[in-house]
Amino acid sequence: MEVRNAMSENGSGSIAALLGRKVGMTRVYDDKGTAVPVTVVQAGPCIVTQVKTADGKDGYNAIQLGFEEIKERRSTKPLVGHCQKTGQTSPKRHFKEVRLKDKPTLVAGATVDVGIFELIKYVDVMGTSKGKGMQGVMKRWNFGGQPGSHGTERKHRSPGGIGGGQGTRGHGRAIRLGKKMAGHLGDEQVTAKNLAVVGVDKEKHLILVKGTVPGANGGLVFVRQAKTILENIRGQETKKAETSNKKKK
């Protein structure tokens, strides 16, 4: 698998990534006429607002991406000055640092767009899930609830007994840590892994990924090259090289 990466000198160990907005869901048809559900993400363009190198004062390789322009009066003076160092006159609304194993080749002020995903087949998408407020155990943890008859009255959706005298050994009869109970649901960071890239539109800065993406329409998302798939491919390449070396011996 050929991986295009415009962020580092060496493609191994580096991740192509962009900040964007979830537009919504639709469907496209493949060559066989099969409907494929896809999520449309407007990714970038992002500005490189900072470059960090292992041999510099930071001690590690990374680039910082800035996304969405914002008026100076709606930002802070430190962020305005931080963005002006790159040659960009307007500050950005969102920032995200991307760690790299190799030394970055991009310089501060460079623009990164969806073109980096043209040769990438799978991506991970990180977003904030929809908040559902305080919910009971049936919705939050998929509990079955109490029986619909046999004396149950006005507590069909209750969790039932939560103590039972078991507790945590050595700490009295307190409820065990991690007990599944009612509480806040949603509004947390979720990562959808290994989503297939269906298409890329460089003119409109759109990327189509198969399946669902966490968050509501218009929510901020972070799209990166799939780490799991990439690591599996590297592992297979290493095994193939070792096998070929053994055969030669």
XYZ file of C-alpha atoms in Angstrom:
249
model
C 0.000 0.000 0.000
C 1.450 3.309 -1.049
C 0.937 6.045 1.508
C 1.230 9.682 0.503
C 2.380 11.942 3.299
C 3.360 15.571 2.997
C 4.196 16.047 6.656
C 7.476 14.236 7.229
C 10.615 13.242 5.383
C 9.948 9.534 5.771
C 6.470 8.037 5.278
C 7.022 5.351 7.906
C 5.623 6.212 11.298
C 3.980 9.484 10.241
C 0.271 10.267 10.046
C -1.638 12.388 7.522
C -4.244 14.415 9.415
C -6.629 17.358 9.104
C -9.227 19.222 11.139
C -12.671 19.618 9.628
C -16.421 19.800 10.056
C -18.989 17.034 9.721
C -21.396 18.047 6.951
C -23.848 15.146 7.075
C -24.659 11.739 5.618
C -25.669 10.677 2.134
C -25.082 7.740 -0.192
C -23.111 7.083 -3.322
C -23.213 4.217 -5.792
C -20.232 2.094 -6.719
C -19.461 0.493 -10.092
C -21.815 -2.418 -9.341
C -24.707 -0.112 -8.482
C -24.570 -0.825 -4.759
C -25.597 2.031 -2.472
C -22.819 2.922 -0.035
C -23.706 5.061 3.030
C -21.093 7.786 3.468
C -20.436 10.723 5.755
C -19.327 13.970 4.130
C -16.562 15.788 6.005
C -15.254 19.204 5.019
C -11.607 18.771 5.979
C -9.322 21.763 5.917
C -7.658 23.590 4.460
C -5.467 23.857 7.544
C -2.493 26.130 8.156
C 0.674 24.861 9.812
C 0.936 27.244 12.757
C 3.957 25.629 14.434
C 6.661 23.064 13.662
C 8.439 21.091 16.378
C 11.544 18.959 15.887
C 13.346 16.417 18.038
C 16.647 18.278 17.714
C 15.033 21.589 18.742
C 13.887 22.952 22.086
C 10.702 20.875 22.048
C 12.471 17.518 21.901
C 9.975 15.733 19.629
C 8.676 15.889 16.059
C 5.242 17.389 15.506
C 3.277 19.969 13.567
C 0.426 22.126 14.812
C -2.565 22.648 12.527
C -4.828 25.710 12.662
C -8.374 25.540 11.303
C -11.030 28.188 10.568
C -10.263 31.879 10.519
C -11.562 34.087 13.306
C -11.609 37.827 13.921
C -8.832 39.160 16.124
C -11.305 40.687 18.591
C -12.798 37.220 19.153
C -9.415 35.690 19.905
C -6.692 36.418 22.463
C -3.523 38.437 21.990
C -1.214 35.443 22.610
C -2.989 33.424 19.899
C -2.996 36.382 17.509
C 0.760 36.781 17.951
C 1.267 33.011 17.662
C -0.469 32.938 14.276
C 1.259 36.083 13.009
C 4.635 34.364 13.383
C 3.673 32.110 10.472
C 2.976 35.055 8.178
C -0.783 34.606 8.479
C -2.600 37.812 9.438
C -5.715 36.170 10.906
C -5.803 33.885 13.970
C -7.430 30.471 13.888
C -10.353 29.119 15.868
C -9.125 25.545 16.442
C -5.665 24.013 16.836
C -4.479 20.416 16.825
C -0.991 18.987 17.251
C 0.004 15.948 15.204
C 2.926 13.880 16.499
C 5.401 12.536 13.930
C 8.164 9.980 14.278
C 10.240 11.638 11.582
C 11.399 15.202 11.071
C 8.671 17.369 9.480
C 9.269 18.813 6.036
C 6.451 21.359 6.164
C 7.265 24.868 7.341
C 5.157 27.221 9.409
C 2.568 28.934 7.214
C 2.185 26.028 4.779
C -1.302 24.911 3.754
C -2.483 21.310 4.084
C -5.625 20.198 2.233
C -7.565 16.986 1.526
C -5.123 16.081 -1.235
C -3.051 14.200 1.359
C -5.852 11.600 1.564
C -6.010 10.811 -2.165
C -3.842 7.680 -1.860
C -4.976 6.688 1.642
C -7.626 3.980 1.880
C -8.613 4.070 5.557
C -8.926 6.859 8.132
C -9.799 7.359 11.792
C -12.263 10.129 12.641
C -12.374 11.679 16.112
C -15.304 13.784 17.246
C -17.508 14.691 20.204
C -20.572 12.469 20.441
C -24.075 13.898 20.824
C -24.922 14.767 24.402
C -27.993 12.962 25.774
C -28.010 14.381 29.291
C -28.726 12.293 32.382
C -30.104 8.877 31.443
C -31.196 5.734 33.262
C -29.508 2.361 33.200
C -31.717 0.956 30.416
C -30.673 3.582 27.889
C -27.138 4.114 29.179
C -26.085 0.481 29.745
C -28.801 -1.494 27.909
C -30.227 -3.032 31.100
C -33.304 -5.202 30.689
C -35.318 -3.496 33.419
C -37.644 -5.084 35.950
C -40.394 -7.613 35.082
C -43.534 -6.215 33.501
C -45.748 -8.025 36.026
C -45.470 -10.039 39.274
C -45.775 -7.116 41.633
C -43.485 -4.581 39.921
C -45.079 -1.183 40.415
C -43.810 2.156 39.083
C -40.183 0.997 38.862
C -40.004 -1.022 35.661
C -36.912 0.853 34.465
C -35.038 0.874 37.766
C -31.597 -0.784 38.095
C -32.607 -3.081 40.947
C -30.293 -3.919 43.847
C -26.927 -2.158 43.713
C -25.250 -3.130 47.010
C -25.914 -6.706 47.983
C -23.412 -6.495 50.834
C -20.551 -7.527 48.523
C -18.728 -4.201 48.324
C -15.032 -3.946 47.644
C -12.952 -6.422 49.619
C -11.064 -4.714 52.405
C -12.923 -1.431 52.006
C -16.208 -2.121 53.764
C -19.542 -2.394 52.023
C -19.138 0.567 49.669
C -20.463 0.128 46.142
C -17.814 -1.302 43.850
C -16.012 1.242 41.682
C -17.220 1.227 38.092
C -20.736 0.061 38.990
C -23.066 0.640 36.046
C -25.684 3.121 37.169
C -27.683 6.056 35.845
C -25.677 9.131 34.874
C -24.492 11.435 32.118
C -24.522 9.962 28.608
C -22.769 11.249 25.507
C -20.835 14.489 24.934
C -17.461 12.722 25.038
C -14.621 12.118 22.604
C -15.248 9.128 20.343
C -12.984 7.697 17.647
C -14.450 5.839 14.677
C -11.610 3.636 13.447
C -10.725 2.190 10.044
C -13.355 3.971 7.935
C -12.887 3.429 4.214
C -12.249 6.523 2.106
C -14.832 6.498 -0.699
C -13.851 9.742 -2.428
C -11.975 13.044 -2.162
C -13.058 16.382 -3.693
C -10.084 18.756 -3.641
C -12.001 21.717 -5.085
C -14.664 21.695 -2.347
C -12.315 20.322 0.358
C -14.563 17.311 0.962
C -13.748 13.749 1.936
C -16.310 10.936 1.813
C -15.874 8.152 4.363
C -17.945 4.996 4.567
C -20.184 4.698 7.623
C -20.988 7.021 10.477
C -18.895 9.681 12.179
C -19.389 10.740 15.830
C -21.076 14.048 16.560
C -23.829 16.224 15.163
C -23.815 17.859 11.743
C -21.502 20.861 11.823
C -19.436 19.432 14.664
C -15.648 19.641 14.736
C -13.847 16.421 13.752
C -10.243 15.319 13.407
C -9.454 13.055 10.453
C -6.203 11.093 10.424
C -4.725 8.165 8.580
C -5.888 4.918 10.212
C -3.269 3.801 12.719
C -4.434 0.191 13.110
C -4.454 -0.565 9.382
C -1.096 1.151 8.942
C 0.521 -0.849 11.745
C -0.891 -4.119 10.363
C 0.535 -3.340 6.922
C 3.960 -2.580 8.390
C 3.860 -5.820 10.359
C 3.042 -7.792 7.222
C 5.871 -6.098 5.335
C 8.292 -6.988 8.129
C 7.166 -10.636 8.110
C 7.548 -10.811 4.328
C 11.070 -9.406 4.539
C 12.024 -11.893 7.255
C 10.552 -14.795 5.245
C 12.449 -13.771 2.105
C 15.701 -13.504 4.084
C 15.190 -16.998 5.500
C 14.587 -18.415 2.023
C 17.771 -16.814 0.736
C 19.781 -18.428 3.542
